[in-house]
PDB file of C-alpha atoms in Angstrom:
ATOM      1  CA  UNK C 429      41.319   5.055   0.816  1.00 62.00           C
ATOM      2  CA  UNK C 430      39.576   8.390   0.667  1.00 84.00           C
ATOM      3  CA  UNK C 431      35.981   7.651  -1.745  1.00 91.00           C
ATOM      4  CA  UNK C 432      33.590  10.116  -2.000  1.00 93.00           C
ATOM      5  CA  UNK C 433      29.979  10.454  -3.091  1.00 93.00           C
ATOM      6  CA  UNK C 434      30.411  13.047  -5.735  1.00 94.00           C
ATOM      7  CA  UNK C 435      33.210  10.196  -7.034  1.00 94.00           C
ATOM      8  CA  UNK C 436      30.636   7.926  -7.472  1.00 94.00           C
ATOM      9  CA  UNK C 437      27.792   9.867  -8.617  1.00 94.00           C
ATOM     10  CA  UNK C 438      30.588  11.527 -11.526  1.00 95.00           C
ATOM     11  CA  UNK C 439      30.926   7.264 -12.364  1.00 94.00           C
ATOM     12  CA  UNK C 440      27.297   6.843 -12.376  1.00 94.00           C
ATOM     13  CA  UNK C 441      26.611   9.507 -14.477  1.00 93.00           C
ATOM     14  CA  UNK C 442      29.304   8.789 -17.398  1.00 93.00           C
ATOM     15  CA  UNK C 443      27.879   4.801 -17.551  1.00 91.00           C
ATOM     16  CA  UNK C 444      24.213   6.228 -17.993  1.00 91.00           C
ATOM     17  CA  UNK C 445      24.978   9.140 -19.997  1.00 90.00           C
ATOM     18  CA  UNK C 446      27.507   7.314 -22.276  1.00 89.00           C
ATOM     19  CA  UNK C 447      30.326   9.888 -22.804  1.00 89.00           C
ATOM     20  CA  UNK C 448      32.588  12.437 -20.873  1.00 91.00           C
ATOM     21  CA  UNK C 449      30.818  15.182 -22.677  1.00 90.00           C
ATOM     22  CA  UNK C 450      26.921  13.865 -21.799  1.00 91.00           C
ATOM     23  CA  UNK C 451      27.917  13.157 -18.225  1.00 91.00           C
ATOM     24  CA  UNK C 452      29.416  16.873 -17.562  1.00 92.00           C
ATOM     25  CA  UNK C 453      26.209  18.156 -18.513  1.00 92.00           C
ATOM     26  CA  UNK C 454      24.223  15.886 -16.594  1.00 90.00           C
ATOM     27  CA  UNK C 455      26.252  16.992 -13.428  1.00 92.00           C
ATOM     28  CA  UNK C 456      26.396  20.409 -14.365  1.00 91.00           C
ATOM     29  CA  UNK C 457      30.058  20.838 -14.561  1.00 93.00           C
ATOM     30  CA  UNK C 458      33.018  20.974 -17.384  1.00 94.00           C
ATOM     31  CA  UNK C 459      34.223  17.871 -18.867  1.00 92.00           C
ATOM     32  CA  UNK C 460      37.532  18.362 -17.902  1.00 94.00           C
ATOM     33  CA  UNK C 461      36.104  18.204 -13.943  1.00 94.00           C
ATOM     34  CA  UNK C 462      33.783  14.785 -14.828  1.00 93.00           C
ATOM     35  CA  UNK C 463      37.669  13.458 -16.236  1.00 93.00           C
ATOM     36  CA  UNK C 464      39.367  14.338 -13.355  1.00 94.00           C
ATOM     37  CA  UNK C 465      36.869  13.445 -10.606  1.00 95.00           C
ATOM     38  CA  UNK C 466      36.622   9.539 -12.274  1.00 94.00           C
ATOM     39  CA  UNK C 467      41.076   9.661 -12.402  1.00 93.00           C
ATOM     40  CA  UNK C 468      40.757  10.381  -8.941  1.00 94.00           C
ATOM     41  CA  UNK C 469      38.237   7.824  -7.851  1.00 94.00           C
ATOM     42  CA  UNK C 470      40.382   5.309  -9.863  1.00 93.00           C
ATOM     43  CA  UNK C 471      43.494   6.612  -8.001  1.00 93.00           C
ATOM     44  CA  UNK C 472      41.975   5.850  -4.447  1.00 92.00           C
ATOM     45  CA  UNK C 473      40.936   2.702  -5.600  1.00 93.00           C
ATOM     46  CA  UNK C 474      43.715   1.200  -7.614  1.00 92.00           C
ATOM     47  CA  UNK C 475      41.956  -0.046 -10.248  1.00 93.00           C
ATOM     48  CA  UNK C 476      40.936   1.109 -13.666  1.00 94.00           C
ATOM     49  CA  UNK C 477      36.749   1.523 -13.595  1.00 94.00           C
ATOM     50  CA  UNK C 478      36.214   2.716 -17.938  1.00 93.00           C
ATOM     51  CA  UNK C 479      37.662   1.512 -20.487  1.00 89.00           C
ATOM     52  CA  UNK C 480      37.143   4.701 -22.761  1.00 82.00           C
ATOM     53  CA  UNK C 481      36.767   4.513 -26.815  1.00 75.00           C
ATOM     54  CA  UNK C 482      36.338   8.072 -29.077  1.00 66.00           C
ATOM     55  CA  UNK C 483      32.649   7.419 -28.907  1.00 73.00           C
ATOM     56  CA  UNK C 484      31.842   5.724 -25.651  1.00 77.00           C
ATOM     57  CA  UNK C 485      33.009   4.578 -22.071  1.00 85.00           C
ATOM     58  CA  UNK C 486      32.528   1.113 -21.409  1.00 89.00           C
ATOM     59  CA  UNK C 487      32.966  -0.672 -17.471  1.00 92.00           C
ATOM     60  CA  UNK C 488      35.619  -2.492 -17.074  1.00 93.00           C
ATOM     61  CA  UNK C 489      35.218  -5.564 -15.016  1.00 93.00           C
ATOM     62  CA  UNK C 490      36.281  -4.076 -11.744  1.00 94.00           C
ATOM     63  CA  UNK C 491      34.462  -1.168 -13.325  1.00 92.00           C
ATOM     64  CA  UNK C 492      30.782  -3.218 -12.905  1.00 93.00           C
ATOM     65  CA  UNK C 493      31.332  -4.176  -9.665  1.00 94.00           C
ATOM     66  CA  UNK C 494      32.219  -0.663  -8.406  1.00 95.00           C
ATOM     67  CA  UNK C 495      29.531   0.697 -10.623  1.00 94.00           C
ATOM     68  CA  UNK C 496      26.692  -1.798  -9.169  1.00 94.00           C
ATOM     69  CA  UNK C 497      27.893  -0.661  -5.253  1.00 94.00           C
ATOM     70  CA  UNK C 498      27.978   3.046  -6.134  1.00 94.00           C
ATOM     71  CA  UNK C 499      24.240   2.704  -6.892  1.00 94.00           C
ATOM     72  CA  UNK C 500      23.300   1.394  -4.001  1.00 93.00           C
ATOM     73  CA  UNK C 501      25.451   3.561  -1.878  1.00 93.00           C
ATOM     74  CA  UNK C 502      23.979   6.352  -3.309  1.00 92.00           C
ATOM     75  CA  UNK C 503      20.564   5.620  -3.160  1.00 90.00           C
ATOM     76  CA  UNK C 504      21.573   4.982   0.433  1.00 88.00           C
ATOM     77  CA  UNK C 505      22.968   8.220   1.080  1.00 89.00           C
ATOM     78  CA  UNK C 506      19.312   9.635  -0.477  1.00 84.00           C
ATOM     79  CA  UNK C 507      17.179   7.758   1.902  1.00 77.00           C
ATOM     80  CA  UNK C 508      19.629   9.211   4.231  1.00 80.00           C
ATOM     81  CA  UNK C 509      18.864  12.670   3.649  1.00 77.00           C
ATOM     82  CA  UNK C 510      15.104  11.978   3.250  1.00 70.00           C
ATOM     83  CA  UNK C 511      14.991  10.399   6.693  1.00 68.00           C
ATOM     84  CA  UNK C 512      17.013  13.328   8.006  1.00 69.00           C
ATOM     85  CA  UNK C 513      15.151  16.282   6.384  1.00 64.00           C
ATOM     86  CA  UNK C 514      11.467  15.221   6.840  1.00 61.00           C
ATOM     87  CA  UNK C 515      11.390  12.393   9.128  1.00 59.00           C
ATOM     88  CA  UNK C 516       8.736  14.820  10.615  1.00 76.00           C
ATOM     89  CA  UNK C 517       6.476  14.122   8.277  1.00 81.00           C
ATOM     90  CA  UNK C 518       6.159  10.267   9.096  1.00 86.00           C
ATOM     91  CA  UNK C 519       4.485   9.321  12.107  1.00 92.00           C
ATOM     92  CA  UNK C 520       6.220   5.591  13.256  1.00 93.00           C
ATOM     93  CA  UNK C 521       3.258   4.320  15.858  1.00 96.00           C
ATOM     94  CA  UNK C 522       5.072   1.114  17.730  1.00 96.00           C
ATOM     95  CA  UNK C 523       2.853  -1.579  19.493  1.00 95.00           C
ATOM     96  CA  UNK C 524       3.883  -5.639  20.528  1.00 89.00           C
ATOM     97  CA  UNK C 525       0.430  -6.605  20.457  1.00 86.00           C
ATOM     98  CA  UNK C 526      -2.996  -5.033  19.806  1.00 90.00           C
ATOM     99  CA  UNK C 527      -2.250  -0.714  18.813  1.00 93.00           C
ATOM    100  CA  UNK C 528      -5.087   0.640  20.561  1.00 95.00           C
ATOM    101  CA  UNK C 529      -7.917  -2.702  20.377  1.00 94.00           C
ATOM    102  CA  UNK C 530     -11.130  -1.251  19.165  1.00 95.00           C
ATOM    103  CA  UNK C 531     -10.271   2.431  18.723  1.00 96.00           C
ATOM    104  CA  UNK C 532      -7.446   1.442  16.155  1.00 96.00           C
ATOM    105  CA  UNK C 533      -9.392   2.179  12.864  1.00 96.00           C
ATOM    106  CA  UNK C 534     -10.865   5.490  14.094  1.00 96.00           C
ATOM    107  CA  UNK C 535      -7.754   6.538  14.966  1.00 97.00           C
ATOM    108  CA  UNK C 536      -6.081   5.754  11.548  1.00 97.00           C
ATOM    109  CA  UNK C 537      -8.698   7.662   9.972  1.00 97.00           C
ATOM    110  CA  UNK C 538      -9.048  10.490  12.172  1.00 97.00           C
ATOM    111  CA  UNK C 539      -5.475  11.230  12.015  1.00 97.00           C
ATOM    112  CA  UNK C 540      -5.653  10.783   8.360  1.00 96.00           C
ATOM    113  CA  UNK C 541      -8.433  13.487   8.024  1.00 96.00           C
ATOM    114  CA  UNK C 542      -7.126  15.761  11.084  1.00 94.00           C
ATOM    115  CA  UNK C 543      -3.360  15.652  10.035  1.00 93.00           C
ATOM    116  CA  UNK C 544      -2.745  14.788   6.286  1.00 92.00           C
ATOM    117  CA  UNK C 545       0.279  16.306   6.674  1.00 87.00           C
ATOM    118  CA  UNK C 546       2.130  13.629   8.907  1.00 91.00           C
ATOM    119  CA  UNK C 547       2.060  10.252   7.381  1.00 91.00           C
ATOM    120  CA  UNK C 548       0.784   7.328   9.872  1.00 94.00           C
ATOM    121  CA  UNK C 549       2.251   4.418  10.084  1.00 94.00           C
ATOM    122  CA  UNK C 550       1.888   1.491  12.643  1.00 96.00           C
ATOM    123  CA  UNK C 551       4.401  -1.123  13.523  1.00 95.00           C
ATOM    124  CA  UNK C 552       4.327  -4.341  15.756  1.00 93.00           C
ATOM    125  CA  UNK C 553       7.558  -5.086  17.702  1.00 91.00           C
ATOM    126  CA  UNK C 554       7.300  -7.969  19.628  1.00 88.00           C
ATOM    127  CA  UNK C 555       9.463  -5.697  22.619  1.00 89.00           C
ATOM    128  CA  UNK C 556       8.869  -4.214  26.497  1.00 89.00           C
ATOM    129  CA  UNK C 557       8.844  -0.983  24.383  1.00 92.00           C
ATOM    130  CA  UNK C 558       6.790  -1.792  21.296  1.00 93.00           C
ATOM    131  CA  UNK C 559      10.248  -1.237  19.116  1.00 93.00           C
ATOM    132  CA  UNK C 560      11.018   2.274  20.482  1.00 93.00           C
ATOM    133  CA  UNK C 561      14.015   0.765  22.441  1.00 92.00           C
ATOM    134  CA  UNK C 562      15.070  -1.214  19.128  1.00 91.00           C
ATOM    135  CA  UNK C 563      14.636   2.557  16.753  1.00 89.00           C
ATOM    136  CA  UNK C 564      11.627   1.120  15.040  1.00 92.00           C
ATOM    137  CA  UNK C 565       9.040   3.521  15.877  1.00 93.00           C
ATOM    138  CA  UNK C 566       8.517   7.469  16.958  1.00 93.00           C
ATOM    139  CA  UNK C 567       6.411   6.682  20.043  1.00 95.00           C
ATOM    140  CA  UNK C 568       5.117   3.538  21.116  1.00 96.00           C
ATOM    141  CA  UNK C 569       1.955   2.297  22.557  1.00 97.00           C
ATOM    142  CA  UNK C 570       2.775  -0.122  25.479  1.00 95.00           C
ATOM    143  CA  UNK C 571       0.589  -2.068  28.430  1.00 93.00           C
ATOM    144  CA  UNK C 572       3.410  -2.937  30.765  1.00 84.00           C
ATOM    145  CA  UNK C 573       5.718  -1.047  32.875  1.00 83.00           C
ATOM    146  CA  UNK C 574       7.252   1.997  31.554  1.00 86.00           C
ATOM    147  CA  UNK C 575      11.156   3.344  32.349  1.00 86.00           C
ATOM    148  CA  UNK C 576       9.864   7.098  33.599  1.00 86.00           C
ATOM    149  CA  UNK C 577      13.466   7.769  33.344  1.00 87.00           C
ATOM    150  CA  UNK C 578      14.272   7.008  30.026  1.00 89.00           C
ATOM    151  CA  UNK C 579      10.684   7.808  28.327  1.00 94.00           C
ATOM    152  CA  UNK C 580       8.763  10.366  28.532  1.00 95.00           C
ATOM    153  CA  UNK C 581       5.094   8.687  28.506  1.00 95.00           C
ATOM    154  CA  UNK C 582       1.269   9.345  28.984  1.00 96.00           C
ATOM    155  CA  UNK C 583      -1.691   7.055  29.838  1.00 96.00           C
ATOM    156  CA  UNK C 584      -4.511   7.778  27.104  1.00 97.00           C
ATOM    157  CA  UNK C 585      -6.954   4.828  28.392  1.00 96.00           C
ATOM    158  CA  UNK C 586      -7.789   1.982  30.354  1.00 96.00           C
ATOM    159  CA  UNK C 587      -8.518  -1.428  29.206  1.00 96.00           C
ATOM    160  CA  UNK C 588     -10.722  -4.200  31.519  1.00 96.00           C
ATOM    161  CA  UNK C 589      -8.796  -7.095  31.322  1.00 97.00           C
ATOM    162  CA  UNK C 590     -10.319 -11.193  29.581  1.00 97.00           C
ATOM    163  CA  UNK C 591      -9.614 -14.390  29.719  1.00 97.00           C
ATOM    164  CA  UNK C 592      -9.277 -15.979  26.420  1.00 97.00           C
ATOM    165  CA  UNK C 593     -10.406 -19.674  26.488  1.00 96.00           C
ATOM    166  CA  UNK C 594     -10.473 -22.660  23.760  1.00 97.00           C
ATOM    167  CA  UNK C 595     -13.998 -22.010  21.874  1.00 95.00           C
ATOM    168  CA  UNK C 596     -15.172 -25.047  23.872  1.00 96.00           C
ATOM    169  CA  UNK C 597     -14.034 -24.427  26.906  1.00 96.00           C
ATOM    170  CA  UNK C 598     -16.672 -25.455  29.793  1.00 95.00           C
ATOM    171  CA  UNK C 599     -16.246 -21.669  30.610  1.00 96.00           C
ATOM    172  CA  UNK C 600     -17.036 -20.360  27.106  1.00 95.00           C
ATOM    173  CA  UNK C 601     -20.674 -20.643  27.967  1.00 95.00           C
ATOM    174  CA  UNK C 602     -20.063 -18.144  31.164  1.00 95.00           C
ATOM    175  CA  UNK C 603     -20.908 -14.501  30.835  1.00 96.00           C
ATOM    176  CA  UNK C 604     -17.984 -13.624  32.628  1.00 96.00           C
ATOM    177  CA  UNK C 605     -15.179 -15.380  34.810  1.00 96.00           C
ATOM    178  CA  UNK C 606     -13.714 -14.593  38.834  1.00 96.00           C
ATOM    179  CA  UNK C 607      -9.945 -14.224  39.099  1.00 94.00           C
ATOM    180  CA  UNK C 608      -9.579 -16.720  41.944  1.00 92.00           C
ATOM    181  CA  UNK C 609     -11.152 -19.205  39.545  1.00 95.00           C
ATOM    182  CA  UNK C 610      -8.290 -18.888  36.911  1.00 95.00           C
ATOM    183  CA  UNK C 611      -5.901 -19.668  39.458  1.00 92.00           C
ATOM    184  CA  UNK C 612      -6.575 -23.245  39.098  1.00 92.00           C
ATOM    185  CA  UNK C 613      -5.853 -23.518  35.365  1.00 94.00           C
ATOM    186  CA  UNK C 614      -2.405 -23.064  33.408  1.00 96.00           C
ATOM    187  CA  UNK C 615      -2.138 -19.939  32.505  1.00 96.00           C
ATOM    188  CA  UNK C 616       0.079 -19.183  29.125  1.00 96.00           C
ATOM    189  CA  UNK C 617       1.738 -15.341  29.470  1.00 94.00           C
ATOM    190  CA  UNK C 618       4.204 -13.257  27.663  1.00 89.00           C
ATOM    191  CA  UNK C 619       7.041 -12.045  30.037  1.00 82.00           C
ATOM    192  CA  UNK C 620       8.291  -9.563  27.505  1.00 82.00           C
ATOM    193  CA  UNK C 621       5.715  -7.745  26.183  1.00 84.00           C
ATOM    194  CA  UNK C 622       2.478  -9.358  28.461  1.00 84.00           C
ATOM    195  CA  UNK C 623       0.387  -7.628  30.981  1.00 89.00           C
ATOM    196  CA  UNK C 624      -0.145 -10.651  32.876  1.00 91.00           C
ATOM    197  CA  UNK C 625       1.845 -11.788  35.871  1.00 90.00           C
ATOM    198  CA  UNK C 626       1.539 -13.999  38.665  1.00 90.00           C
ATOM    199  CA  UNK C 627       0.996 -10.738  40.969  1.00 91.00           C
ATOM    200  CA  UNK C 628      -2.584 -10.698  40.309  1.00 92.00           C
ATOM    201  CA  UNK C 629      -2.503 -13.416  42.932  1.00 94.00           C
ATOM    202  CA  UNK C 630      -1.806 -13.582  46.071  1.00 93.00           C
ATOM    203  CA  UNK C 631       1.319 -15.397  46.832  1.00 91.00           C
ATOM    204  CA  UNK C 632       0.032 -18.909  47.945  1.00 89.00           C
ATOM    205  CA  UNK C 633      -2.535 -19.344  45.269  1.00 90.00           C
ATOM    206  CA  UNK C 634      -0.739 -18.686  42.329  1.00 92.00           C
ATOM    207  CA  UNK C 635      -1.552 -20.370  38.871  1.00 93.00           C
ATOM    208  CA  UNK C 636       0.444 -22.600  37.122  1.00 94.00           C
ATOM    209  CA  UNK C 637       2.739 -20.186  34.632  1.00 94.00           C
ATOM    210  CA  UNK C 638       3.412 -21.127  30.738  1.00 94.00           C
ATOM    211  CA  UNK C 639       5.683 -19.032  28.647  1.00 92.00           C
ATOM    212  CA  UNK C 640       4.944 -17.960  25.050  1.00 90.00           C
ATOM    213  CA  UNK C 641       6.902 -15.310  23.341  1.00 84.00           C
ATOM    214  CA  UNK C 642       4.478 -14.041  20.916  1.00 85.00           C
ATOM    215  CA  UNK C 643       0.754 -13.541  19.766  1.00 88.00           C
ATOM    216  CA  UNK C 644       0.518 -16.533  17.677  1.00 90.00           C
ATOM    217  CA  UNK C 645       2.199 -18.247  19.788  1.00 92.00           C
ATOM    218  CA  UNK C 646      -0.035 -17.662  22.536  1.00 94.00           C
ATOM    219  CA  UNK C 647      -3.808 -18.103  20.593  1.00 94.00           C
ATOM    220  CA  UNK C 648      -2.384 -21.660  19.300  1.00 94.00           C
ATOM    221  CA  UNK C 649      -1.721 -22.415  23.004  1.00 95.00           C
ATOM    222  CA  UNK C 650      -5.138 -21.446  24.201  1.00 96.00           C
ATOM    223  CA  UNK C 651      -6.688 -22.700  20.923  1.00 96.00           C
ATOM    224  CA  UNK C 652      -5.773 -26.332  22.323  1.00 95.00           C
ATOM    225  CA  UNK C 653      -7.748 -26.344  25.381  1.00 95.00           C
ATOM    226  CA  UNK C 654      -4.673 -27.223  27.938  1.00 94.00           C
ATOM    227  CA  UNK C 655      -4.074 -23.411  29.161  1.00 96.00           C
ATOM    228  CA  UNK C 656      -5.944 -20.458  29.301  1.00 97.00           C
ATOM    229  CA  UNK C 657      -4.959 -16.543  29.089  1.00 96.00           C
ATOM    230  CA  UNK C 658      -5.645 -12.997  30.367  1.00 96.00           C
ATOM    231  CA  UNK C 659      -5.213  -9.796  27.769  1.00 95.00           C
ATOM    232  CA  UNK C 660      -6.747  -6.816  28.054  1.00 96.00           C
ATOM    233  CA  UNK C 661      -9.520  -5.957  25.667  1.00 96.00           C
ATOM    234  CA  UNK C 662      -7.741  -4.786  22.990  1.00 94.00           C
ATOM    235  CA  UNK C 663      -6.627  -8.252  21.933  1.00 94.00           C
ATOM    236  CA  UNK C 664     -10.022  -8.999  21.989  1.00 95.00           C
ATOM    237  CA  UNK C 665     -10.880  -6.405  19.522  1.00 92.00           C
ATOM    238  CA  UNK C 666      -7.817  -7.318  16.986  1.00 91.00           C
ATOM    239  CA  UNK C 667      -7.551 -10.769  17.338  1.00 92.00           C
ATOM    240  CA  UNK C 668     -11.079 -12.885  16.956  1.00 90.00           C
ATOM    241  CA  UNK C 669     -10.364 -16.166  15.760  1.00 90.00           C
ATOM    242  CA  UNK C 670     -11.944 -19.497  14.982  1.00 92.00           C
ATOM    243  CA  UNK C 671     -11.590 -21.715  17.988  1.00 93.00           C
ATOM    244  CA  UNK C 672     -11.436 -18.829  20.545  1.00 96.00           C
ATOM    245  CA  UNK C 673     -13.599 -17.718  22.841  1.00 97.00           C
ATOM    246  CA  UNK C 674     -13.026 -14.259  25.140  1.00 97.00           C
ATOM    247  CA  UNK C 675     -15.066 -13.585  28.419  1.00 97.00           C
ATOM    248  CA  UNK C 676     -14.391 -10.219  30.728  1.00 97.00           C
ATOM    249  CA  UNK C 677     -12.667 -11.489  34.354  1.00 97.00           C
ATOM    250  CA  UNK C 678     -15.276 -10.293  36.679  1.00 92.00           C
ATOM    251  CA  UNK C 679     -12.877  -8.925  39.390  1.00 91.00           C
ATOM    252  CA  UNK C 680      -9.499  -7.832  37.928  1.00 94.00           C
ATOM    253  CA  UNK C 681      -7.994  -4.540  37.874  1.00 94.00           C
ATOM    254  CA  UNK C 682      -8.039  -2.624  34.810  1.00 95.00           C
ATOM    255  CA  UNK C 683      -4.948  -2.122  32.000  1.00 95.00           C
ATOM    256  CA  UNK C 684      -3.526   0.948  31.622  1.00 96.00           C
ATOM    257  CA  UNK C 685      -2.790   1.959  28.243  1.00 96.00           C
ATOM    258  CA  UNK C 686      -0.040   4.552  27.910  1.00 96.00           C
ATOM    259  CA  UNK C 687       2.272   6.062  25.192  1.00 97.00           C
ATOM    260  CA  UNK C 688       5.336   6.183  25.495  1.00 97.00           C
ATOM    261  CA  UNK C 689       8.357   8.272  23.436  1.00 96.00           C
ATOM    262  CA  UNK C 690      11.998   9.232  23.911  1.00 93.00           C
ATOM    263  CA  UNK C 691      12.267  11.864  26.488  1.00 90.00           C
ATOM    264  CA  UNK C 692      14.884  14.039  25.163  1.00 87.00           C
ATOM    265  CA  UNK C 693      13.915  14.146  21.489  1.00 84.00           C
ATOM    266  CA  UNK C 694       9.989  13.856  21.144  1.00 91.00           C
ATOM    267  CA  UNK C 695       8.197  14.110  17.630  1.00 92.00           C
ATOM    268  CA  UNK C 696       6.576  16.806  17.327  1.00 90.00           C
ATOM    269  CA  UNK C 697       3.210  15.110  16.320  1.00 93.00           C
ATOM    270  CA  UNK C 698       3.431  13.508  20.070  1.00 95.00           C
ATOM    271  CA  UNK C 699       0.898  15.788  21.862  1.00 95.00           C
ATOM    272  CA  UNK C 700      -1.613  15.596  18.805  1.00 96.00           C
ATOM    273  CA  UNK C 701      -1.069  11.499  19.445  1.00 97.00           C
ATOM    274  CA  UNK C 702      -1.674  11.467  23.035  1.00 97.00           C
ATOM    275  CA  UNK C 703      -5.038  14.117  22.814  1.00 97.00           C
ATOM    276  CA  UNK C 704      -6.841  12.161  20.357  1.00 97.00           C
ATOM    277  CA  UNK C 705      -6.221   8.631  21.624  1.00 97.00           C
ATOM    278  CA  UNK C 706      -7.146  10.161  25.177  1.00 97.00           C
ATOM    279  CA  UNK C 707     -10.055  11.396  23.319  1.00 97.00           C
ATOM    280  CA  UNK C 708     -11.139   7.974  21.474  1.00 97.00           C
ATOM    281  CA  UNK C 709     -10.875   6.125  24.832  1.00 96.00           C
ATOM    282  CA  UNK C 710     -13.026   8.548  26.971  1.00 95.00           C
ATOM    283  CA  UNK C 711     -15.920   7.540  24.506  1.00 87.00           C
ATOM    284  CA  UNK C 712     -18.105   5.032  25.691  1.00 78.00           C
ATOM    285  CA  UNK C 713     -18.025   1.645  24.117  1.00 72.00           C
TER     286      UNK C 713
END
């Protein structure tokens, strides 16, 4: 079976235009071509697609069902071009948790006023990579490890890290908390996507270790009172809620934030990305 787009387009064109005649000028082409392109496209498919009158074509029943597919297919094929052709003119930003905490709004409008030319857009991928693994993004803002290898990558920023506690947690009336302290409490993490391992301790006095696999997930934990969590600070800027409480842990190394993007095909907005978050998180809070 050999179907092509200009098959289905021809098909299209003769159900909205009516007639062999309206269709051929739609397309552009003779009305002999529109007849012969539609014989064809009923050839490779067996089956007959118009049932054709002196004054109109009407769709068979096979003819509908064809029709209904060649619409989507081509409006497929459209997006496909689109995507293709100016993909450069759509900025995908990945993240799994928090974008860029407190500098996230600046940034959004900043790029919006500084670059009007590439379209922002930010996505959250629960994912090591923030979705740019998975295809969903351009360039991805991540917390964790990054694959040097694989991704090329750049750290913009450092975030101190908190510990998130139930709103009335003895501790929520502390101005800040030690790390050997949390050791004693169960501590809810994210292995994927977390920044929060039992390496902050040594080996012997390790916490307790709950697993959660997403930011919900992990606030409705806390929420209850029974564990307690450590996130850097911007999940403290994008996620206040009722019934949590966040306080800075006094002796913990900082977060580094770093973008990340495929090494062998980069957008070509990356640099612009990496200078002005690198910018936004020199300035003091």
């Amino acid at each position: 079976m050999d179907v092509e787009l200009r098959q289905l387009r021809c098909l299209v064109a003769i159900a909205d235009a009516g007639t062999f005649t309206d269709a051929a000028i739609e397309l552009g082409v003779s009305q002999a071509a529109v007849s012969r392109t539609l014989r064809s496209l009923e050839r490779a498919l067996g089956v007959r697609l118009l049932d054709r009158t002196s004054r109109s074509c009407v769709p068979t029943s096979a003819g509908a069902r064809v029709l209904a597919r060649a619409r989507h297919l081509l409006a497929e094929a459209e997006e496909l071009v689109r995507e293709a052709t100016g993909g450069h003119a759509r900025l995908r930003l990945g993240h799994a948790w928090s974008a860029v905490g407190r500098h996230t709004k600046e940034f959004q409008r900043r790029w919006a006023a500084e670059r009007p030319d590439v379209a922002l857009h930010l996505v959250r991928t629960n994912t090591h990579t923030g979705g740019l693994a998975e295809g969903a993004c351009d360039l991805a803002v991540v917390r964790a490890g990054v694959d040097s290898a694989r991704y090329g990558h750049a750290t913009v920023g450092h975030e101190r890290r908190y510990v998130a506690l139930a709103g009335d947690d003895p501790w929520a009336r502390r101005r800040s908390v030690p790390l050997g302290e949390i050791r004693d409490r169960v501590l809810v993490v994210d292995r994927r996507t977390g920044t929060t391992t039992a390496d902050l301790w040594p080996p012997e006095q390790r916490p307790v270790l709950e697993q959660t696999h997403d930011i919900d997930d992990w606030l409705a934990a806390i929420a209850t009172g029974r564990c307690v969590g450590i996130t850097p600070h911007g999940t403290v800027a994008q996620y206040r809620r009722d019934g949590i409480t966040y306080r800075p842990v006094r002796d913990a190394p900082p977060v580094p934030v770093q973008v990340i993007w495929p090494r062998n095909d980069p957008h070509p907005a990356t640099s612009a990305v990496v200078d002005l978050l690198t910018t936004l998180y020199a300035k003091k809070p």
